Amino acid sequence: MDDTIREKLIVALDVPSYDDARDLVNLLGPTVSFYKIGLELLFSEGLALARELKSEGKRVFLDLKFLDIGNTVERAVASAAQLGVDFLTIHGHDNKTLKAAVNGRGNSSLKILAVTVLTSLDDDDLKEQGISSNPHDLVSKRAQMAHQAGLDGVIASGHEAAAIRSSTSNAFLIVTPGIRLPGGASGDQLRITTPHDAILAGANYLVVGRPITAAADPKAAAHAFLDQIASA
Ligand code: C5P
């Protein structure tokens, strides 16, 4: 498998313990080169694992979704940049947070991605928050804000990727969760796409969690996702 295909797949290590994550990484071996560490693993040696994965030549995405006052976001991002990881998320709801993250990143090589609208939310969830816009329009608006503020990219579903690509630039990263093989169980995700469709729509990276981590054979599942990416 070509490295350019392999590096598009980010496996979300949404498991409860360091040992579970380590077993999974060992099992997947060279099939997977990019891992996402989120809130669940953060509190059980997730940062130690992040450092370890970096020393083993893997790429690491810290999905910590910061949202706070500017001063706190800036300093937290600056601190995260020192870890030498590759991607970090913030919530991209407002310009103050976006700008604070850009300042915190400074000249480091850390890529900051703005979460636009969680892929588990739909129209009704936004209405409940008093937002009259639909997910598609809100994602497009927030992606343009992130692009203008100098972020490196966004997290968005495959449904919005094409609109984001056309309203930002070719260099702006689109990282897409909510990825399922045709007929795969969606779980709590609402705005799902197949790997093939997400890549064709302009996604640079795909985030896949449970369809690989909870599969009977995670390595075979990872290969099935890579085959779909290659087919696009
Ligand atoms: O198991 P599944 O493939 O649904 O996991 C998707 C991963 O992507 C989870 O770790 C989730 O936190 C993350 N994510 C998401 N939607 C976003 C941002 C991140 O599903 N908008």
PDB file of C-alpha atoms and ligand atoms in Angstrom:
ATOM      1  CA  MET A   1       0.000   0.000   0.000  1.00  0.00           C
ATOM      2  CA  ASP A   2       1.273   3.425  -1.049  1.00  0.00           C
ATOM      3  CA  ASP A   3       2.325   5.665   1.910  1.00  0.00           C
ATOM      4  CA  THR A   4       0.279   8.569   0.543  1.00  0.00           C
ATOM      5  CA  ILE A   5      -2.857   6.389   0.879  1.00  0.00           C
ATOM      6  CA  ARG A   6      -1.841   4.981   4.268  1.00  0.00           C
ATOM      7  CA  GLU A   7      -1.247   8.401   5.818  1.00  0.00           C
ATOM      8  CA  LYS A   8      -4.807   9.514   4.989  1.00  0.00           C
ATOM      9  CA  LEU A   9      -6.219   7.074   7.538  1.00  0.00           C
ATOM     10  CA  ILE A  10      -6.225   8.307  11.144  1.00  0.00           C
ATOM     11  CA  VAL A  11      -7.326   5.677  13.657  1.00  0.00           C
ATOM     12  CA  ALA A  12      -9.084   7.096  16.729  1.00  0.00           C
ATOM     13  CA  LEU A  13      -7.738   5.343  19.833  1.00  0.00           C
ATOM     14  CA  ASP A  14     -11.013   5.676  21.752  1.00  0.00           C
ATOM     15  CA  VAL A  15     -10.184   2.987  24.291  1.00  0.00           C
ATOM     16  CA  PRO A  16     -10.148   3.201  28.097  1.00  0.00           C
ATOM     17  CA  SER A  17      -6.550   2.357  28.919  1.00  0.00           C
ATOM     18  CA  TYR A  18      -2.963   2.763  27.805  1.00  0.00           C
ATOM     19  CA  ASP A  19      -2.654  -1.035  27.556  1.00  0.00           C
ATOM     20  CA  ASP A  20      -5.723  -1.320  25.289  1.00  0.00           C
ATOM     21  CA  ALA A  21      -4.319   1.416  23.039  1.00  0.00           C
ATOM     22  CA  ARG A  22      -0.826  -0.101  22.997  1.00  0.00           C
ATOM     23  CA  ASP A  23      -2.225  -3.547  22.077  1.00  0.00           C
ATOM     24  CA  LEU A  24      -4.199  -2.020  19.231  1.00  0.00           C
ATOM     25  CA  VAL A  25      -1.215  -0.065  17.883  1.00  0.00           C
ATOM     26  CA  ASN A  26       0.966  -3.181  18.063  1.00  0.00           C
ATOM     27  CA  LEU A  27      -1.691  -5.255  16.305  1.00  0.00           C
ATOM     28  CA  LEU A  28      -2.144  -2.711  13.500  1.00  0.00           C
ATOM     29  CA  GLY A  29       1.643  -2.403  13.046  1.00  0.00           C
ATOM     30  CA  PRO A  30       2.776  -0.716   9.842  1.00  0.00           C
ATOM     31  CA  THR A  31      -0.787  -0.768   8.411  1.00  0.00           C
ATOM     32  CA  VAL A  32      -1.586   2.441  10.325  1.00  0.00           C
ATOM     33  CA  SER A  33       0.788   5.415  10.577  1.00  0.00           C
ATOM     34  CA  PHE A  34      -1.464   8.096  12.120  1.00  0.00           C
ATOM     35  CA  TYR A  35      -3.333   7.927  15.456  1.00  0.00           C
ATOM     36  CA  LYS A  36      -5.817  10.183  17.192  1.00  0.00           C
ATOM     37  CA  ILE A  37      -5.756  10.428  20.973  1.00  0.00           C
ATOM     38  CA  GLY A  38      -8.902  11.920  22.465  1.00  0.00           C
ATOM     39  CA  LEU A  39     -10.379  12.748  25.811  1.00  0.00           C
ATOM     40  CA  GLU A  40     -10.995   9.155  26.911  1.00  0.00           C
ATOM     41  CA  LEU A  41      -7.353   8.093  26.584  1.00  0.00           C
ATOM     42  CA  LEU A  42      -5.956  11.456  27.707  1.00  0.00           C
ATOM     43  CA  PHE A  43      -6.763  10.619  31.310  1.00  0.00           C
ATOM     44  CA  SER A  44      -5.071   7.220  31.219  1.00  0.00           C
ATOM     45  CA  GLU A  45      -1.558   8.028  30.064  1.00  0.00           C
ATOM     46  CA  GLY A  46      -2.670   9.369  26.700  1.00  0.00           C
ATOM     47  CA  LEU A  47       0.103  11.955  26.616  1.00  0.00           C
ATOM     48  CA  ALA A  48       2.757   9.364  27.471  1.00  0.00           C
ATOM     49  CA  LEU A  49       1.437   7.267  24.595  1.00  0.00           C
ATOM     50  CA  ALA A  50       1.507  10.316  22.297  1.00  0.00           C
ATOM     51  CA  ARG A  51       5.215  10.839  23.046  1.00  0.00           C
ATOM     52  CA  GLU A  52       5.897   7.133  22.592  1.00  0.00           C
ATOM     53  CA  LEU A  53       4.111   7.004  19.225  1.00  0.00           C
ATOM     54  CA  LYS A  54       6.062  10.040  18.018  1.00  0.00           C
ATOM     55  CA  SER A  55       9.342   8.376  19.003  1.00  0.00           C
ATOM     56  CA  GLU A  56       8.248   5.338  16.965  1.00  0.00           C
ATOM     57  CA  GLY A  57       7.781   7.487  13.863  1.00  0.00           C
ATOM     58  CA  LYS A  58       3.962   7.613  13.942  1.00  0.00           C
ATOM     59  CA  ARG A  59       1.977  10.799  13.458  1.00  0.00           C
ATOM     60  CA  VAL A  60      -0.235  11.919  16.340  1.00  0.00           C
ATOM     61  CA  PHE A  61      -3.429  13.937  16.434  1.00  0.00           C
ATOM     62  CA  LEU A  62      -4.492  15.231  19.858  1.00  0.00           C
ATOM     63  CA  ASP A  63      -8.258  15.693  19.711  1.00  0.00           C
ATOM     64  CA  LEU A  64      -8.745  17.878  22.782  1.00  0.00           C
ATOM     65  CA  LYS A  65     -11.292  20.319  21.308  1.00  0.00           C
ATOM     66  CA  PHE A  66     -10.284  23.403  23.296  1.00  0.00           C
ATOM     67  CA  LEU A  67     -12.908  26.109  23.886  1.00  0.00           C
ATOM     68  CA  ASP A  68     -12.228  28.751  26.536  1.00  0.00           C
ATOM     69  CA  ILE A  69     -11.276  32.407  26.917  1.00  0.00           C
ATOM     70  CA  GLY A  70      -8.509  33.557  24.557  1.00  0.00           C
ATOM     71  CA  ASN A  71      -5.726  33.668  27.146  1.00  0.00           C
ATOM     72  CA  THR A  72      -6.390  30.085  28.250  1.00  0.00           C
ATOM     73  CA  VAL A  73      -6.652  28.741  24.692  1.00  0.00           C
ATOM     74  CA  GLU A  74      -3.456  30.499  23.600  1.00  0.00           C
ATOM     75  CA  ARG A  75      -1.433  29.154  26.511  1.00  0.00           C
ATOM     76  CA  ALA A  76      -2.883  25.636  26.256  1.00  0.00           C
ATOM     77  CA  VAL A  77      -2.091  25.490  22.527  1.00  0.00           C
ATOM     78  CA  ALA A  78       1.465  26.781  23.152  1.00  0.00           C
ATOM     79  CA  SER A  79       1.900  24.074  25.770  1.00  0.00           C
ATOM     80  CA  ALA A  80       0.537  21.355  23.456  1.00  0.00           C
ATOM     81  CA  ALA A  81       2.837  22.559  20.646  1.00  0.00           C
ATOM     82  CA  GLN A  82       5.823  21.653  22.842  1.00  0.00           C
ATOM     83  CA  LEU A  83       4.800  17.983  22.788  1.00  0.00           C
ATOM     84  CA  GLY A  84       5.802  17.724  19.123  1.00  0.00           C
ATOM     85  CA  VAL A  85       2.481  16.206  18.028  1.00  0.00           C
ATOM     86  CA  ASP A  86       1.100  16.838  14.538  1.00  0.00           C
ATOM     87  CA  PHE A  87      -2.575  17.889  14.838  1.00  0.00           C
ATOM     88  CA  LEU A  88      -4.601  19.539  17.615  1.00  0.00           C
ATOM     89  CA  THR A  89      -8.288  20.492  17.646  1.00  0.00           C
ATOM     90  CA  ILE A  90     -10.107  23.506  19.044  1.00  0.00           C
ATOM     91  CA  HIS A  91     -13.812  24.331  18.719  1.00  0.00           C
ATOM     92  CA  GLY A  92     -14.180  26.815  15.859  1.00  0.00           C
ATOM     93  CA  HIS A  93     -17.244  28.743  17.059  1.00  0.00           C
ATOM     94  CA  ASP A  94     -15.797  32.237  17.432  1.00  0.00           C
ATOM     95  CA  ASN A  95     -12.944  34.355  16.135  1.00  0.00           C
ATOM     96  CA  LYS A  96     -11.410  34.984  19.561  1.00  0.00           C
ATOM     97  CA  THR A  97     -10.760  31.277  20.089  1.00  0.00           C
ATOM     98  CA  LEU A  98      -9.460  30.877  16.525  1.00  0.00           C
ATOM     99  CA  LYS A  99      -7.022  33.771  16.834  1.00  0.00           C
ATOM    100  CA  ALA A 100      -5.839  32.686  20.285  1.00  0.00           C
ATOM    101  CA  ALA A 101      -5.055  29.224  18.873  1.00  0.00           C
ATOM    102  CA  VAL A 102      -3.102  30.710  15.962  1.00  0.00           C
ATOM    103  CA  ASN A 103      -1.091  32.860  18.411  1.00  0.00           C
ATOM    104  CA  GLY A 104      -0.457  29.871  20.663  1.00  0.00           C
ATOM    105  CA  ARG A 105       0.796  27.771  17.758  1.00  0.00           C
ATOM    106  CA  GLY A 106       3.320  30.482  16.859  1.00  0.00           C
ATOM    107  CA  ASN A 107       6.047  29.165  14.549  1.00  0.00           C
ATOM    108  CA  SER A 108       5.711  25.549  15.637  1.00  0.00           C
ATOM    109  CA  SER A 109       4.869  22.842  13.105  1.00  0.00           C
ATOM    110  CA  LEU A 110       1.660  21.910  14.983  1.00  0.00           C
ATOM    111  CA  LYS A 111      -1.405  22.016  12.717  1.00  0.00           C
ATOM    112  CA  ILE A 112      -4.488  23.491  14.362  1.00  0.00           C
ATOM    113  CA  LEU A 113      -7.852  22.217  13.177  1.00  0.00           C
ATOM    114  CA  ALA A 114     -11.185  23.802  14.044  1.00  0.00           C
ATOM    115  CA  VAL A 115     -14.125  21.543  14.830  1.00  0.00           C
ATOM    116  CA  THR A 116     -16.961  23.117  12.838  1.00  0.00           C
ATOM    117  CA  VAL A 117     -20.141  21.240  13.857  1.00  0.00           C
ATOM    118  CA  LEU A 118     -19.826  17.827  15.509  1.00  0.00           C
ATOM    119  CA  THR A 119     -20.773  15.021  13.112  1.00  0.00           C
ATOM    120  CA  SER A 120     -23.156  13.670  15.762  1.00  0.00           C
ATOM    121  CA  LEU A 121     -25.377  16.783  15.477  1.00  0.00           C
ATOM    122  CA  ASP A 122     -28.188  17.434  13.003  1.00  0.00           C
ATOM    123  CA  ASP A 123     -30.747  20.200  12.327  1.00  0.00           C
ATOM    124  CA  ASP A 124     -32.790  19.421  15.444  1.00  0.00           C
ATOM    125  CA  ASP A 125     -29.721  19.576  17.698  1.00  0.00           C
ATOM    126  CA  LEU A 126     -28.806  23.005  16.319  1.00  0.00           C
ATOM    127  CA  LYS A 127     -32.402  24.246  16.762  1.00  0.00           C
ATOM    128  CA  GLU A 128     -32.250  23.098  20.372  1.00  0.00           C
ATOM    129  CA  GLN A 129     -29.228  25.413  20.842  1.00  0.00           C
ATOM    130  CA  GLY A 130     -31.149  28.329  19.335  1.00  0.00           C
ATOM    131  CA  ILE A 131     -29.217  28.156  16.044  1.00  0.00           C
ATOM    132  CA  SER A 132     -31.457  28.627  13.001  1.00  0.00           C
ATOM    133  CA  SER A 133     -28.822  27.668  10.427  1.00  0.00           C
ATOM    134  CA  ASN A 134     -28.588  24.056   9.182  1.00  0.00           C
ATOM    135  CA  PRO A 135     -25.378  22.030   9.786  1.00  0.00           C
ATOM    136  CA  HIS A 136     -24.193  22.419   6.193  1.00  0.00           C
ATOM    137  CA  ASP A 137     -24.392  26.228   6.167  1.00  0.00           C
ATOM    138  CA  LEU A 138     -22.965  26.563   9.670  1.00  0.00           C
ATOM    139  CA  VAL A 139     -20.013  24.301   8.816  1.00  0.00           C
ATOM    140  CA  SER A 140     -19.301  26.360   5.666  1.00  0.00           C
ATOM    141  CA  LYS A 141     -19.447  29.622   7.601  1.00  0.00           C
ATOM    142  CA  ARG A 142     -17.204  28.351  10.403  1.00  0.00           C
ATOM    143  CA  ALA A 143     -14.738  26.851   7.901  1.00  0.00           C
ATOM    144  CA  GLN A 144     -14.402  30.216   6.150  1.00  0.00           C
ATOM    145  CA  MET A 145     -13.871  31.926   9.522  1.00  0.00           C
ATOM    146  CA  ALA A 146     -11.167  29.392  10.425  1.00  0.00           C
ATOM    147  CA  HIS A 147      -9.482  29.829   7.068  1.00  0.00           C
ATOM    148  CA  GLN A 148      -9.478  33.609   7.381  1.00  0.00           C
ATOM    149  CA  ALA A 149      -8.156  33.438  10.952  1.00  0.00           C
ATOM    150  CA  GLY A 150      -5.116  31.444   9.763  1.00  0.00           C
ATOM    151  CA  LEU A 151      -5.997  27.963  11.012  1.00  0.00           C
ATOM    152  CA  ASP A 152      -4.538  25.001   9.149  1.00  0.00           C
ATOM    153  CA  GLY A 153      -7.823  23.239   8.568  1.00  0.00           C
ATOM    154  CA  VAL A 154     -11.132  21.977   9.903  1.00  0.00           C
ATOM    155  CA  ILE A 155     -12.896  18.875  11.088  1.00  0.00           C
ATOM    156  CA  ALA A 156     -16.030  18.411   9.009  1.00  0.00           C
ATOM    157  CA  SER A 157     -18.184  15.601   7.664  1.00  0.00           C
ATOM    158  CA  GLY A 158     -17.891  14.350   4.101  1.00  0.00           C
ATOM    159  CA  HIS A 159     -21.205  16.047   3.316  1.00  0.00           C
ATOM    160  CA  GLU A 160     -19.619  19.475   3.716  1.00  0.00           C
ATOM    161  CA  ALA A 161     -16.116  18.783   2.354  1.00  0.00           C
ATOM    162  CA  ALA A 162     -16.765  19.888  -1.241  1.00  0.00           C
ATOM    163  CA  ALA A 163     -18.282  23.235  -0.192  1.00  0.00           C
ATOM    164  CA  ILE A 164     -15.379  23.871   2.213  1.00  0.00           C
ATOM    165  CA  ARG A 165     -12.793  23.056  -0.425  1.00  0.00           C
ATOM    166  CA  SER A 166     -14.351  25.463  -2.910  1.00  0.00           C
ATOM    167  CA  SER A 167     -14.678  28.305  -0.388  1.00  0.00           C
ATOM    168  CA  THR A 168     -11.180  27.989   1.157  1.00  0.00           C
ATOM    169  CA  SER A 169      -7.980  26.838  -0.567  1.00  0.00           C
ATOM    170  CA  ASN A 170      -6.276  23.657  -1.741  1.00  0.00           C
ATOM    171  CA  ALA A 171      -3.831  23.824   1.164  1.00  0.00           C
ATOM    172  CA  PHE A 172      -6.572  24.063   3.811  1.00  0.00           C
ATOM    173  CA  LEU A 173      -6.846  20.668   5.528  1.00  0.00           C
ATOM    174  CA  ILE A 174     -10.188  18.882   5.728  1.00  0.00           C
ATOM    175  CA  VAL A 175     -10.180  16.078   8.287  1.00  0.00           C
ATOM    176  CA  THR A 176     -13.321  13.966   8.213  1.00  0.00           C
ATOM    177  CA  PRO A 177     -14.797  11.745  10.940  1.00  0.00           C
ATOM    178  CA  GLY A 178     -18.155   9.961  10.685  1.00  0.00           C
ATOM    179  CA  ILE A 179     -16.652   7.524   8.172  1.00  0.00           C
ATOM    180  CA  ARG A 180     -18.341   4.178   7.562  1.00  0.00           C
ATOM    181  CA  LEU A 181     -17.977   1.447   4.955  1.00  0.00           C
ATOM    182  CA  PRO A 182     -21.164   0.977   2.901  1.00  0.00           C
ATOM    183  CA  GLY A 183     -23.766  -0.570   5.238  1.00  0.00           C
ATOM    184  CA  GLY A 184     -21.616  -0.087   8.373  1.00  0.00           C
ATOM    185  CA  ALA A 185     -23.281   0.654  11.749  1.00  0.00           C
ATOM    186  CA  SER A 186     -23.433   4.422  12.288  1.00  0.00           C
ATOM    187  CA  GLY A 187     -23.502   4.363  16.120  1.00  0.00           C
ATOM    188  CA  ASP A 188     -24.096   7.914  17.403  1.00  0.00           C
ATOM    189  CA  GLN A 189     -22.822   9.527  14.184  1.00  0.00           C
ATOM    190  CA  LEU A 190     -25.477  11.269  12.064  1.00  0.00           C
ATOM    191  CA  ARG A 191     -23.637  12.884   9.122  1.00  0.00           C
ATOM    192  CA  ILE A 192     -21.760   9.823   7.862  1.00  0.00           C
ATOM    193  CA  THR A 193     -20.031   9.147   4.513  1.00  0.00           C
ATOM    194  CA  THR A 194     -18.027   6.292   3.019  1.00  0.00           C
ATOM    195  CA  PRO A 195     -14.231   6.678   2.715  1.00  0.00           C
ATOM    196  CA  HIS A 196     -14.589   6.775  -1.070  1.00  0.00           C
ATOM    197  CA  ASP A 197     -17.155   9.612  -1.048  1.00  0.00           C
ATOM    198  CA  ALA A 198     -15.297  11.662   1.586  1.00  0.00           C
ATOM    199  CA  ILE A 199     -12.026  11.553  -0.366  1.00  0.00           C
ATOM    200  CA  LEU A 200     -13.796  12.419  -3.634  1.00  0.00           C
ATOM    201  CA  ALA A 201     -15.462  15.372  -1.875  1.00  0.00           C
ATOM    202  CA  GLY A 202     -12.040  16.758  -0.950  1.00  0.00           C
ATOM    203  CA  ALA A 203     -11.185  15.331   2.490  1.00  0.00           C
ATOM    204  CA  ASN A 204      -7.419  15.079   3.096  1.00  0.00           C
ATOM    205  CA  TYR A 205      -7.625  12.749   6.099  1.00  0.00           C
ATOM    206  CA  LEU A 206     -10.281  10.344   7.408  1.00  0.00           C
ATOM    207  CA  VAL A 207     -10.777   9.638  11.110  1.00  0.00           C
ATOM    208  CA  VAL A 208     -12.058   6.144  11.840  1.00  0.00           C
ATOM    209  CA  GLY A 209     -12.720   4.837  15.335  1.00  0.00           C
ATOM    210  CA  ARG A 210     -15.100   2.020  16.219  1.00  0.00           C
ATOM    211  CA  PRO A 211     -15.325   0.402  12.747  1.00  0.00           C
ATOM    212  CA  ILE A 212     -11.624  -0.470  13.208  1.00  0.00           C
ATOM    213  CA  THR A 213     -11.054  -0.497  16.974  1.00  0.00           C
ATOM    214  CA  ALA A 214     -14.154  -2.604  17.741  1.00  0.00           C
ATOM    215  CA  ALA A 215     -13.811  -4.923  14.724  1.00  0.00           C
ATOM    216  CA  ALA A 216     -13.207  -8.638  15.258  1.00  0.00           C
ATOM    217  CA  ASP A 217     -10.094  -8.203  13.099  1.00  0.00           C
ATOM    218  CA  PRO A 218      -8.933  -4.557  13.349  1.00  0.00           C
ATOM    219  CA  LYS A 219      -6.104  -5.037  10.854  1.00  0.00           C
ATOM    220  CA  ALA A 220      -8.425  -6.471   8.181  1.00  0.00           C
ATOM    221  CA  ALA A 221     -10.861  -3.619   8.885  1.00  0.00           C
ATOM    222  CA  ALA A 222      -8.082  -1.030   8.455  1.00  0.00           C
ATOM    223  CA  HIS A 223      -7.159  -2.627   5.134  1.00  0.00           C
ATOM    224  CA  ALA A 224     -10.791  -2.423   3.985  1.00  0.00           C
ATOM    225  CA  PHE A 225     -10.761   1.345   4.706  1.00  0.00           C
ATOM    226  CA  LEU A 226      -7.414   1.802   2.942  1.00  0.00           C
ATOM    227  CA  ASP A 227      -8.725  -0.094  -0.100  1.00  0.00           C
ATOM    228  CA  GLN A 228     -11.720   2.277  -0.270  1.00  0.00           C
ATOM    229  CA  ILE A 229      -9.435   5.314   0.038  1.00  0.00           C
ATOM    230  CA  ALA A 230      -7.240   3.918  -2.753  1.00  0.00           C
ATOM    231  CA  SER A 231     -10.322   3.370  -4.956  1.00  0.00           C
ATOM    232  CA  ALA A 232     -11.130   7.090  -4.777  1.00  0.00           C
TER     233      ALA A 232
HETATM  234  O1  C5P B   1     -15.983   5.583  16.255  1.00  0.00           O
HETATM  235  P1  C5P B   1     -16.085   6.706  15.254  1.00  0.00           P
HETATM  236  O2  C5P B   1     -15.501   6.342  13.896  1.00  0.00           O
HETATM  237  O3  C5P B   1     -17.489   7.263  15.158  1.00  0.00           O
HETATM  238  O4  C5P B   1     -15.137   7.844  15.871  1.00  0.00           O
HETATM  239  C1  C5P B   1     -14.991   9.118  15.318  1.00  0.00           C
HETATM  240  C2  C5P B   1     -13.976   9.886  16.090  1.00  0.00           C
HETATM  241  O5  C5P B   1     -13.912  11.219  15.564  1.00  0.00           O
HETATM  242  C3  C5P B   1     -14.270  10.038  17.575  1.00  0.00           C
HETATM  243  O6  C5P B   1     -13.004   9.972  18.244  1.00  0.00           O
HETATM  244  C4  C5P B   1     -14.864  11.424  17.712  1.00  0.00           C
HETATM  245  O7  C5P B   1     -14.529  12.022  18.953  1.00  0.00           O
HETATM  246  C5  C5P B   1     -14.173  12.173  16.585  1.00  0.00           C
HETATM  247  N1  C5P B   1     -14.908  13.342  16.063  1.00  0.00           N
HETATM  248  C6  C5P B   1     -16.160  13.245  15.498  1.00  0.00           C
HETATM  249  N2  C5P B   1     -16.812  14.381  15.039  1.00  0.00           N
HETATM  250  C7  C5P B   1     -16.210  15.563  15.110  1.00  0.00           C
HETATM  251  C8  C5P B   1     -14.935  15.672  15.666  1.00  0.00           C
HETATM  252  C9  C5P B   1     -14.301  14.520  16.124  1.00  0.00           C
HETATM  253  O8  C5P B   1     -16.710  12.155  15.398  1.00  0.00           O
HETATM  254  N3  C5P B   1     -16.798  16.622  14.592  1.00  0.00           N
END
